[in-house]
């Protein structure tokens, strides 16, 4: 496994692989890797001869009062984990490799509308930061395939939209959410939970599953279902940011006949902002 930090080192390796006709898959991460990231790598491996994992804590997707400074940076541990799953290359760029003109003069990539609600509303500027850095990583790595997790449901839709709209020659693949045994979606931010909060956290997934069951059995009063479920989570100790039933394809409001729904939730539990979702196909 090779670890590179600069564009030149990356280009040299990519050129070598391209000469061999190898396809390249990118798994973009901010490090602090867990089993969820490993599952993205495994899926990437099914689609390409070479797997690149980028590790870059991207400042432009954090709000001013968010956890950019405290975000865990664990490159040595990440390297060991990625070596064990035979990643070909870790790209851990310096800030100036990703943003050569600096943050003030950086070109921004922005996707309208689908970024306005949910995490986009609660975290202004977040998705501009995500699309800007993902576009830059795509330009640097020039992958054939890129794998993103379903846990960040809105993010993967936004990235798909960007890639299609800009005609980027990259297939976007979405990997299922990996969960702890009790259903909690794996996330780097779970480590902010106290022991007591950790015991409450799986309620988030339980509530989603119950909504899924009700939708499957024909319930269609979406607003009522949303407010009942929000109340349950609030009673359990969550500060619910949003809980919403939407069209899976585009996050628009569904009508009664919609047969592909997504239930999205974000809630604060202590210091951790947890997000999760389930897709319900009827
Ligand atoms: O999902 C993440 O970890 C980040 O948003 C991403 C896609 C690596 C961009 O920084």
PDB file of C-alpha atoms and ligand atoms in Angstrom:
ATOM      1  CA  UNK A   1       0.000   0.000   0.000  1.00  0.00           C
ATOM      2  CA  UNK A   2       1.355   3.380  -1.032  1.00  0.00           C
ATOM      3  CA  UNK A   3       0.706   6.575   0.921  1.00  0.00           C
ATOM      4  CA  UNK A   4       1.006   9.844  -1.006  1.00  0.00           C
ATOM      5  CA  UNK A   5       0.459  13.449  -0.025  1.00  0.00           C
ATOM      6  CA  UNK A   6       1.094  15.442  -3.207  1.00  0.00           C
ATOM      7  CA  UNK A   7      -0.424  15.666  -6.671  1.00  0.00           C
ATOM      8  CA  UNK A   8       2.883  14.731  -8.285  1.00  0.00           C
ATOM      9  CA  UNK A   9       3.214  11.496  -6.297  1.00  0.00           C
ATOM     10  CA  UNK A  10      -0.411  10.675  -7.030  1.00  0.00           C
ATOM     11  CA  UNK A  11      -0.053  11.394 -10.762  1.00  0.00           C
ATOM     12  CA  UNK A  12       3.000   9.132 -11.039  1.00  0.00           C
ATOM     13  CA  UNK A  13       1.160   6.189  -9.522  1.00  0.00           C
ATOM     14  CA  UNK A  14      -2.038   6.787 -11.498  1.00  0.00           C
ATOM     15  CA  UNK A  15      -0.066   6.947 -14.754  1.00  0.00           C
ATOM     16  CA  UNK A  16       1.461   3.588 -14.011  1.00  0.00           C
ATOM     17  CA  UNK A  17      -1.934   1.983 -13.393  1.00  0.00           C
ATOM     18  CA  UNK A  18      -3.508   3.626 -16.431  1.00  0.00           C
ATOM     19  CA  UNK A  19      -0.711   2.232 -18.636  1.00  0.00           C
ATOM     20  CA  UNK A  20      -1.725  -1.237 -17.397  1.00  0.00           C
ATOM     21  CA  UNK A  21      -5.369  -0.524 -18.236  1.00  0.00           C
ATOM     22  CA  UNK A  22      -6.424  -0.749 -14.571  1.00  0.00           C
ATOM     23  CA  UNK A  23      -9.669   0.879 -13.464  1.00  0.00           C
ATOM     24  CA  UNK A  24      -9.512   3.092 -10.403  1.00  0.00           C
ATOM     25  CA  UNK A  25     -12.132   3.382  -7.662  1.00  0.00           C
ATOM     26  CA  UNK A  26     -12.113   6.224  -5.149  1.00  0.00           C
ATOM     27  CA  UNK A  27     -13.425   6.073  -1.604  1.00  0.00           C
ATOM     28  CA  UNK A  28     -13.370   9.639  -0.278  1.00  0.00           C
ATOM     29  CA  UNK A  29     -13.149   9.909   3.509  1.00  0.00           C
ATOM     30  CA  UNK A  30     -12.241  12.304   6.266  1.00  0.00           C
ATOM     31  CA  UNK A  31     -10.356   9.534   8.062  1.00  0.00           C
ATOM     32  CA  UNK A  32     -11.095   8.186  11.542  1.00  0.00           C
ATOM     33  CA  UNK A  33     -12.128   5.071   9.729  1.00  0.00           C
ATOM     34  CA  UNK A  34     -14.501   2.384  10.962  1.00  0.00           C
ATOM     35  CA  UNK A  35     -16.124  -0.754   9.579  1.00  0.00           C
ATOM     36  CA  UNK A  36     -18.506   1.381   7.503  1.00  0.00           C
ATOM     37  CA  UNK A  37     -15.560   2.774   5.539  1.00  0.00           C
ATOM     38  CA  UNK A  38     -14.122  -0.731   5.152  1.00  0.00           C
ATOM     39  CA  UNK A  39     -17.388  -1.830   3.532  1.00  0.00           C
ATOM     40  CA  UNK A  40     -17.034   1.049   1.020  1.00  0.00           C
ATOM     41  CA  UNK A  41     -13.530  -0.183   0.215  1.00  0.00           C
ATOM     42  CA  UNK A  42     -14.777  -3.748  -0.248  1.00  0.00           C
ATOM     43  CA  UNK A  43     -17.487  -2.590  -2.625  1.00  0.00           C
ATOM     44  CA  UNK A  44     -14.965  -0.430  -4.503  1.00  0.00           C
ATOM     45  CA  UNK A  45     -12.727  -3.476  -4.884  1.00  0.00           C
ATOM     46  CA  UNK A  46     -15.574  -5.361  -6.613  1.00  0.00           C
ATOM     47  CA  UNK A  47     -15.679  -2.676  -9.298  1.00  0.00           C
ATOM     48  CA  UNK A  48     -12.068  -1.784  -9.995  1.00  0.00           C
ATOM     49  CA  UNK A  49      -8.584  -3.267 -10.039  1.00  0.00           C
ATOM     50  CA  UNK A  50      -7.205  -0.349  -8.003  1.00  0.00           C
ATOM     51  CA  UNK A  51      -8.694   1.271  -4.909  1.00  0.00           C
ATOM     52  CA  UNK A  52      -7.670   4.726  -3.728  1.00  0.00           C
ATOM     53  CA  UNK A  53      -8.847   6.015  -0.349  1.00  0.00           C
ATOM     54  CA  UNK A  54      -8.547   9.739   0.213  1.00  0.00           C
ATOM     55  CA  UNK A  55      -8.162  10.947   3.780  1.00  0.00           C
ATOM     56  CA  UNK A  56      -8.755  14.667   4.077  1.00  0.00           C
ATOM     57  CA  UNK A  57     -10.615  16.596   6.769  1.00  0.00           C
ATOM     58  CA  UNK A  58     -12.169  19.187   4.517  1.00  0.00           C
ATOM     59  CA  UNK A  59     -12.465  22.578   6.242  1.00  0.00           C
ATOM     60  CA  UNK A  60     -15.002  24.019   3.797  1.00  0.00           C
ATOM     61  CA  UNK A  61     -17.793  21.628   4.780  1.00  0.00           C
ATOM     62  CA  UNK A  62     -17.713  22.529   8.488  1.00  0.00           C
ATOM     63  CA  UNK A  63     -19.712  25.451   9.865  1.00  0.00           C
ATOM     64  CA  UNK A  64     -18.008  27.999  12.131  1.00  0.00           C
ATOM     65  CA  UNK A  65     -19.372  26.433  15.324  1.00  0.00           C
ATOM     66  CA  UNK A  66     -18.867  22.836  14.171  1.00  0.00           C
ATOM     67  CA  UNK A  67     -16.198  20.286  15.091  1.00  0.00           C
ATOM     68  CA  UNK A  68     -13.516  20.908  12.405  1.00  0.00           C
ATOM     69  CA  UNK A  69     -10.730  21.578  14.933  1.00  0.00           C
ATOM     70  CA  UNK A  70     -11.708  18.611  17.119  1.00  0.00           C
ATOM     71  CA  UNK A  71     -12.494  16.186  14.290  1.00  0.00           C
ATOM     72  CA  UNK A  72     -10.383  13.099  15.086  1.00  0.00           C
ATOM     73  CA  UNK A  73      -7.275  12.847  12.883  1.00  0.00           C
ATOM     74  CA  UNK A  74      -6.044   9.266  13.118  1.00  0.00           C
ATOM     75  CA  UNK A  75      -3.925   8.700   9.995  1.00  0.00           C
ATOM     76  CA  UNK A  76      -1.579   6.081  11.503  1.00  0.00           C
ATOM     77  CA  UNK A  77      -4.508   3.971  12.722  1.00  0.00           C
ATOM     78  CA  UNK A  78      -6.325   4.493   9.414  1.00  0.00           C
ATOM     79  CA  UNK A  79      -3.264   3.277   7.502  1.00  0.00           C
ATOM     80  CA  UNK A  80      -3.226   0.016   9.472  1.00  0.00           C
ATOM     81  CA  UNK A  81      -6.925  -0.552   8.865  1.00  0.00           C
ATOM     82  CA  UNK A  82      -6.626   0.123   5.136  1.00  0.00           C
ATOM     83  CA  UNK A  83      -3.539  -2.039   4.755  1.00  0.00           C
ATOM     84  CA  UNK A  84      -5.496  -4.943   6.224  1.00  0.00           C
ATOM     85  CA  UNK A  85      -8.086  -4.629   3.448  1.00  0.00           C
ATOM     86  CA  UNK A  86      -5.481  -4.308   0.681  1.00  0.00           C
ATOM     87  CA  UNK A  87      -6.139  -0.726  -0.368  1.00  0.00           C
ATOM     88  CA  UNK A  88      -3.695   0.201  -3.128  1.00  0.00           C
ATOM     89  CA  UNK A  89      -3.125   3.828  -2.279  1.00  0.00           C
ATOM     90  CA  UNK A  90      -3.970   6.317   0.436  1.00  0.00           C
ATOM     91  CA  UNK A  91      -4.137   9.887  -0.763  1.00  0.00           C
ATOM     92  CA  UNK A  92      -3.729  12.122   2.285  1.00  0.00           C
ATOM     93  CA  UNK A  93      -3.276  15.511   0.647  1.00  0.00           C
ATOM     94  CA  UNK A  94      -2.059  18.716   2.251  1.00  0.00           C
ATOM     95  CA  UNK A  95      -4.501  21.609   2.234  1.00  0.00           C
ATOM     96  CA  UNK A  96      -2.627  23.313  -0.641  1.00  0.00           C
ATOM     97  CA  UNK A  97      -2.834  20.174  -2.777  1.00  0.00           C
ATOM     98  CA  UNK A  98      -6.621  20.272  -2.618  1.00  0.00           C
ATOM     99  CA  UNK A  99      -6.976  24.072  -2.552  1.00  0.00           C
ATOM    100  CA  UNK A 100      -3.941  25.369  -4.506  1.00  0.00           C
ATOM    101  CA  UNK A 101      -5.220  28.980  -4.494  1.00  0.00           C
ATOM    102  CA  UNK A 102      -6.035  28.821  -0.770  1.00  0.00           C
ATOM    103  CA  UNK A 103      -9.499  28.810   0.754  1.00  0.00           C
ATOM    104  CA  UNK A 104     -10.243  32.483   0.073  1.00  0.00           C
ATOM    105  CA  UNK A 105      -9.728  32.165  -3.677  1.00  0.00           C
ATOM    106  CA  UNK A 106     -11.091  28.661  -4.121  1.00  0.00           C
ATOM    107  CA  UNK A 107     -13.573  27.950  -6.901  1.00  0.00           C
ATOM    108  CA  UNK A 108     -16.779  26.630  -5.383  1.00  0.00           C
ATOM    109  CA  UNK A 109     -19.030  23.946  -6.817  1.00  0.00           C
ATOM    110  CA  UNK A 110     -22.613  24.344  -5.680  1.00  0.00           C
ATOM    111  CA  UNK A 111     -25.667  22.184  -6.351  1.00  0.00           C
ATOM    112  CA  UNK A 112     -28.979  24.073  -5.954  1.00  0.00           C
ATOM    113  CA  UNK A 113     -32.386  22.951  -4.587  1.00  0.00           C
ATOM    114  CA  UNK A 114     -31.653  19.418  -3.394  1.00  0.00           C
ATOM    115  CA  UNK A 115     -29.151  20.947  -0.961  1.00  0.00           C
ATOM    116  CA  UNK A 116     -31.633  23.439   0.492  1.00  0.00           C
ATOM    117  CA  UNK A 117     -33.422  21.222   3.017  1.00  0.00           C
ATOM    118  CA  UNK A 118     -32.464  18.818   5.786  1.00  0.00           C
ATOM    119  CA  UNK A 119     -28.699  18.875   6.429  1.00  0.00           C
ATOM    120  CA  UNK A 120     -28.401  21.732   3.944  1.00  0.00           C
ATOM    121  CA  UNK A 121     -30.797  23.870   6.009  1.00  0.00           C
ATOM    122  CA  UNK A 122     -29.256  22.965   9.373  1.00  0.00           C
ATOM    123  CA  UNK A 123     -25.667  23.267   8.187  1.00  0.00           C
ATOM    124  CA  UNK A 124     -25.553  26.271   5.830  1.00  0.00           C
ATOM    125  CA  UNK A 125     -22.726  25.951   3.295  1.00  0.00           C
ATOM    126  CA  UNK A 126     -22.076  22.311   4.200  1.00  0.00           C
ATOM    127  CA  UNK A 127     -23.005  20.832   0.832  1.00  0.00           C
ATOM    128  CA  UNK A 128     -21.103  23.526  -1.077  1.00  0.00           C
ATOM    129  CA  UNK A 129     -18.065  22.378   0.886  1.00  0.00           C
ATOM    130  CA  UNK A 130     -18.799  18.728   0.102  1.00  0.00           C
ATOM    131  CA  UNK A 131     -19.351  19.213  -3.633  1.00  0.00           C
ATOM    132  CA  UNK A 132     -16.359  21.527  -3.860  1.00  0.00           C
ATOM    133  CA  UNK A 133     -14.000  19.031  -2.242  1.00  0.00           C
ATOM    134  CA  UNK A 134     -15.459  15.985  -4.009  1.00  0.00           C
ATOM    135  CA  UNK A 135     -15.131  17.747  -7.391  1.00  0.00           C
ATOM    136  CA  UNK A 136     -11.498  18.510  -6.512  1.00  0.00           C
ATOM    137  CA  UNK A 137     -10.798  14.929  -5.402  1.00  0.00           C
ATOM    138  CA  UNK A 138     -12.436  13.679  -8.602  1.00  0.00           C
ATOM    139  CA  UNK A 139     -10.199  16.009 -10.644  1.00  0.00           C
ATOM    140  CA  UNK A 140      -7.082  14.896  -8.770  1.00  0.00           C
ATOM    141  CA  UNK A 141      -7.730  11.134  -8.736  1.00  0.00           C
ATOM    142  CA  UNK A 142      -9.783  10.901 -11.944  1.00  0.00           C
ATOM    143  CA  UNK A 143     -11.448   7.695 -10.792  1.00  0.00           C
ATOM    144  CA  UNK A 144     -13.685   5.530 -12.965  1.00  0.00           C
ATOM    145  CA  UNK A 145     -15.844   4.745  -9.946  1.00  0.00           C
ATOM    146  CA  UNK A 146     -16.535   6.448  -6.640  1.00  0.00           C
ATOM    147  CA  UNK A 147     -18.279   4.848  -3.687  1.00  0.00           C
ATOM    148  CA  UNK A 148     -20.287   6.776  -1.073  1.00  0.00           C
ATOM    149  CA  UNK A 149     -22.315   5.523   1.884  1.00  0.00           C
ATOM    150  CA  UNK A 150     -26.088   5.511   2.050  1.00  0.00           C
ATOM    151  CA  UNK A 151     -25.924   6.809   5.620  1.00  0.00           C
ATOM    152  CA  UNK A 152     -25.302  10.256   4.153  1.00  0.00           C
ATOM    153  CA  UNK A 153     -28.319   9.865   1.915  1.00  0.00           C
ATOM    154  CA  UNK A 154     -28.674  13.503   0.903  1.00  0.00           C
ATOM    155  CA  UNK A 155     -24.919  13.749   0.287  1.00  0.00           C
ATOM    156  CA  UNK A 156     -24.874  10.827  -2.137  1.00  0.00           C
ATOM    157  CA  UNK A 157     -27.855  12.289  -4.049  1.00  0.00           C
ATOM    158  CA  UNK A 158     -26.120  15.667  -4.237  1.00  0.00           C
ATOM    159  CA  UNK A 159     -22.899  14.080  -5.520  1.00  0.00           C
ATOM    160  CA  UNK A 160     -24.832  12.048  -8.102  1.00  0.00           C
ATOM    161  CA  UNK A 161     -26.546  15.231  -9.245  1.00  0.00           C
ATOM    162  CA  UNK A 162     -23.236  17.079  -9.533  1.00  0.00           C
ATOM    163  CA  UNK A 163     -21.601  14.257 -11.478  1.00  0.00           C
ATOM    164  CA  UNK A 164     -24.480  13.883 -13.922  1.00  0.00           C
ATOM    165  CA  UNK A 165     -24.917  17.619 -14.368  1.00  0.00           C
ATOM    166  CA  UNK A 166     -21.208  18.163 -15.048  1.00  0.00           C
ATOM    167  CA  UNK A 167     -20.989  15.039 -17.223  1.00  0.00           C
ATOM    168  CA  UNK A 168     -18.199  13.681 -15.078  1.00  0.00           C
ATOM    169  CA  UNK A 169     -17.159  10.282 -16.447  1.00  0.00           C
ATOM    170  CA  UNK A 170     -17.423   8.632 -13.039  1.00  0.00           C
ATOM    171  CA  UNK A 171     -19.914   5.962 -11.930  1.00  0.00           C
ATOM    172  CA  UNK A 172     -21.252   6.757  -8.499  1.00  0.00           C
ATOM    173  CA  UNK A 173     -22.028   3.720  -6.374  1.00  0.00           C
ATOM    174  CA  UNK A 174     -23.940   3.860  -3.112  1.00  0.00           C
ATOM    175  CA  UNK A 175     -23.055   1.361  -0.384  1.00  0.00           C
ATOM    176  CA  UNK A 176     -25.530   0.191   2.251  1.00  0.00           C
ATOM    177  CA  UNK A 177     -25.203   1.567   5.751  1.00  0.00           C
ATOM    178  CA  UNK A 178     -23.175  -0.613   8.096  1.00  0.00           C
ATOM    179  CA  UNK A 179     -24.685  -0.905  11.568  1.00  0.00           C
ATOM    180  CA  UNK A 180     -23.589  -1.946  15.027  1.00  0.00           C
ATOM    181  CA  UNK A 181     -25.318  -5.091  16.338  1.00  0.00           C
ATOM    182  CA  UNK A 182     -27.973  -2.946  18.027  1.00  0.00           C
ATOM    183  CA  UNK A 183     -28.782  -1.098  14.783  1.00  0.00           C
ATOM    184  CA  UNK A 184     -26.894   2.157  15.346  1.00  0.00           C
ATOM    185  CA  UNK A 185     -25.427   3.338  12.037  1.00  0.00           C
ATOM    186  CA  UNK A 186     -21.634   3.400  12.219  1.00  0.00           C
ATOM    187  CA  UNK A 187     -20.268   6.924  12.257  1.00  0.00           C
ATOM    188  CA  UNK A 188     -17.092   8.681  13.316  1.00  0.00           C
ATOM    189  CA  UNK A 189     -19.266  10.911  15.490  1.00  0.00           C
ATOM    190  CA  UNK A 190     -20.599   7.996  17.592  1.00  0.00           C
ATOM    191  CA  UNK A 191     -17.473   8.327  19.694  1.00  0.00           C
ATOM    192  CA  UNK A 192     -18.797  11.642  21.032  1.00  0.00           C
ATOM    193  CA  UNK A 193     -21.595   9.708  22.825  1.00  0.00           C
ATOM    194  CA  UNK A 194     -21.389   9.068  26.573  1.00  0.00           C
ATOM    195  CA  UNK A 195     -22.142   5.512  27.770  1.00  0.00           C
ATOM    196  CA  UNK A 196     -25.710   6.512  28.620  1.00  0.00           C
ATOM    197  CA  UNK A 197     -26.259   8.274  25.278  1.00  0.00           C
ATOM    198  CA  UNK A 198     -24.792   5.265  23.469  1.00  0.00           C
ATOM    199  CA  UNK A 199     -27.481   3.075  25.040  1.00  0.00           C
ATOM    200  CA  UNK A 200     -30.199   5.454  23.800  1.00  0.00           C
ATOM    201  CA  UNK A 201     -28.747   5.981  20.298  1.00  0.00           C
ATOM    202  CA  UNK A 202     -30.130   2.763  18.672  1.00  0.00           C
ATOM    203  CA  UNK A 203     -33.660   4.174  19.193  1.00  0.00           C
ATOM    204  CA  UNK A 204     -33.014   6.260  16.089  1.00  0.00           C
ATOM    205  CA  UNK A 205     -32.868   3.201  13.859  1.00  0.00           C
ATOM    206  CA  UNK A 206     -35.684   1.452  15.745  1.00  0.00           C
ATOM    207  CA  UNK A 207     -37.997   4.378  15.062  1.00  0.00           C
ATOM    208  CA  UNK A 208     -37.042   4.370  11.365  1.00  0.00           C
ATOM    209  CA  UNK A 209     -37.763   0.654  11.111  1.00  0.00           C
ATOM    210  CA  UNK A 210     -41.189   1.154  12.745  1.00  0.00           C
ATOM    211  CA  UNK A 211     -42.019   3.910  10.248  1.00  0.00           C
ATOM    212  CA  UNK A 212     -40.896   1.594   7.438  1.00  0.00           C
ATOM    213  CA  UNK A 213     -43.218  -1.151   8.711  1.00  0.00           C
ATOM    214  CA  UNK A 214     -46.167   1.240   8.899  1.00  0.00           C
ATOM    215  CA  UNK A 215     -45.534   2.511   5.370  1.00  0.00           C
ATOM    216  CA  UNK A 216     -45.293  -1.070   4.137  1.00  0.00           C
ATOM    217  CA  UNK A 217     -48.623  -1.870   5.728  1.00  0.00           C
ATOM    218  CA  UNK A 218     -50.285   0.969   3.836  1.00  0.00           C
ATOM    219  CA  UNK A 219     -50.172   3.938   6.188  1.00  0.00           C
ATOM    220  CA  UNK A 220     -50.006   7.150   4.188  1.00  0.00           C
ATOM    221  CA  UNK A 221     -50.622  10.019   6.608  1.00  0.00           C
ATOM    222  CA  UNK A 222     -46.981  11.028   6.340  1.00  0.00           C
ATOM    223  CA  UNK A 223     -47.164  14.198   8.458  1.00  0.00           C
ATOM    224  CA  UNK A 224     -48.829  12.369  11.350  1.00  0.00           C
ATOM    225  CA  UNK A 225     -46.298   9.561  11.186  1.00  0.00           C
ATOM    226  CA  UNK A 226     -43.477  12.112  11.210  1.00  0.00           C
ATOM    227  CA  UNK A 227     -44.785  13.980  14.249  1.00  0.00           C
ATOM    228  CA  UNK A 228     -45.572  10.797  16.251  1.00  0.00           C
ATOM    229  CA  UNK A 229     -42.053   9.502  15.592  1.00  0.00           C
ATOM    230  CA  UNK A 230     -40.443  12.850  16.425  1.00  0.00           C
ATOM    231  CA  UNK A 231     -42.288  12.793  19.757  1.00  0.00           C
ATOM    232  CA  UNK A 232     -40.981   9.300  20.486  1.00  0.00           C
ATOM    233  CA  UNK A 233     -37.402  10.396  19.834  1.00  0.00           C
ATOM    234  CA  UNK A 234     -37.792  13.576  21.859  1.00  0.00           C
ATOM    235  CA  UNK A 235     -39.137  11.520  24.775  1.00  0.00           C
ATOM    236  CA  UNK A 236     -36.094   9.241  24.496  1.00  0.00           C
ATOM    237  CA  UNK A 237     -33.755  12.249  24.872  1.00  0.00           C
ATOM    238  CA  UNK A 238     -32.983  13.277  21.267  1.00  0.00           C
ATOM    239  CA  UNK A 239     -33.184  16.840  20.054  1.00  0.00           C
ATOM    240  CA  UNK A 240     -34.663  16.134  16.626  1.00  0.00           C
ATOM    241  CA  UNK A 241     -33.487  18.378  13.817  1.00  0.00           C
ATOM    242  CA  UNK A 242     -35.664  16.750  11.138  1.00  0.00           C
ATOM    243  CA  UNK A 243     -37.539  13.549  10.562  1.00  0.00           C
ATOM    244  CA  UNK A 244     -39.075  13.427   7.147  1.00  0.00           C
ATOM    245  CA  UNK A 245     -40.628  10.999   4.674  1.00  0.00           C
ATOM    246  CA  UNK A 246     -39.667  11.915   1.135  1.00  0.00           C
ATOM    247  CA  UNK A 247     -39.362  10.565  -2.380  1.00  0.00           C
ATOM    248  CA  UNK A 248     -36.213   8.450  -2.410  1.00  0.00           C
ATOM    249  CA  UNK A 249     -35.207   9.661  -5.848  1.00  0.00           C
ATOM    250  CA  UNK A 250     -35.096  13.404  -5.243  1.00  0.00           C
ATOM    251  CA  UNK A 251     -36.230  14.212  -1.659  1.00  0.00           C
ATOM    252  CA  UNK A 252     -39.395  15.894  -2.935  1.00  0.00           C
ATOM    253  CA  UNK A 253     -42.650  15.547  -0.992  1.00  0.00           C
ATOM    254  CA  UNK A 254     -44.252  12.212  -1.880  1.00  0.00           C
ATOM    255  CA  UNK A 255     -47.852  11.624  -2.848  1.00  0.00           C
ATOM    256  CA  UNK A 256     -49.822   8.597  -1.649  1.00  0.00           C
ATOM    257  CA  UNK A 257     -48.828   6.555  -4.714  1.00  0.00           C
ATOM    258  CA  UNK A 258     -45.087   7.008  -4.397  1.00  0.00           C
ATOM    259  CA  UNK A 259     -43.546   3.530  -4.184  1.00  0.00           C
ATOM    260  CA  UNK A 260     -39.936   4.434  -3.346  1.00  0.00           C
ATOM    261  CA  UNK A 261     -39.687   6.448  -0.151  1.00  0.00           C
ATOM    262  CA  UNK A 262     -36.840   7.457   2.106  1.00  0.00           C
ATOM    263  CA  UNK A 263     -37.242   8.300   5.769  1.00  0.00           C
ATOM    264  CA  UNK A 264     -34.527  10.741   6.818  1.00  0.00           C
ATOM    265  CA  UNK A 265     -33.627  11.693  10.350  1.00  0.00           C
ATOM    266  CA  UNK A 266     -31.069  13.916  12.042  1.00  0.00           C
ATOM    267  CA  UNK A 267     -30.979  14.415  15.778  1.00  0.00           C
ATOM    268  CA  UNK A 268     -28.627  15.723  18.380  1.00  0.00           C
ATOM    269  CA  UNK A 269     -27.819  13.396  21.267  1.00  0.00           C
ATOM    270  CA  UNK A 270     -25.428  15.032  23.703  1.00  0.00           C
ATOM    271  CA  UNK A 271     -22.429  16.214  21.697  1.00  0.00           C
ATOM    272  CA  UNK A 272     -23.184  13.980  18.704  1.00  0.00           C
ATOM    273  CA  UNK A 273     -25.290  14.932  15.712  1.00  0.00           C
ATOM    274  CA  UNK A 274     -26.572  11.600  14.437  1.00  0.00           C
ATOM    275  CA  UNK A 275     -28.097  11.047  11.015  1.00  0.00           C
ATOM    276  CA  UNK A 276     -29.727   7.961   9.588  1.00  0.00           C
ATOM    277  CA  UNK A 277     -32.275   6.897   6.993  1.00  0.00           C
ATOM    278  CA  UNK A 278     -34.076   3.937   5.520  1.00  0.00           C
ATOM    279  CA  UNK A 279     -35.332   3.442   2.019  1.00  0.00           C
ATOM    280  CA  UNK A 280     -38.783   1.880   1.808  1.00  0.00           C
ATOM    281  CA  UNK A 281     -39.791   0.248  -1.440  1.00  0.00           C
ATOM    282  CA  UNK A 282     -43.497  -0.535  -1.582  1.00  0.00           C
TER     283      UNK A 282
HETATM  284  O1  LIG B   1     -18.721  11.735   3.774  1.00  0.00           O
HETATM  285  C1  LIG B   1     -17.612  12.258   4.054  1.00  0.00           C
HETATM  286  O2  LIG B   1     -16.815  11.717   4.808  1.00  0.00           O
HETATM  287  C2  LIG B   1     -17.254  13.600   3.451  1.00  0.00           C
HETATM  288  O3  LIG B   1     -18.370  14.419   3.340  1.00  0.00           O
HETATM  289  C3  LIG B   1     -16.543  13.470   2.083  1.00  0.00           C
HETATM  290  C4  LIG B   1     -17.429  12.865   1.040  1.00  0.00           C
HETATM  291  C5  LIG B   1     -15.280  12.633   2.260  1.00  0.00           C
HETATM  292  C6  LIG B   1     -16.111  14.854   1.601  1.00  0.00           C
HETATM  293  O4  LIG B   1     -15.222  15.467   2.474  1.00  0.00           O
END
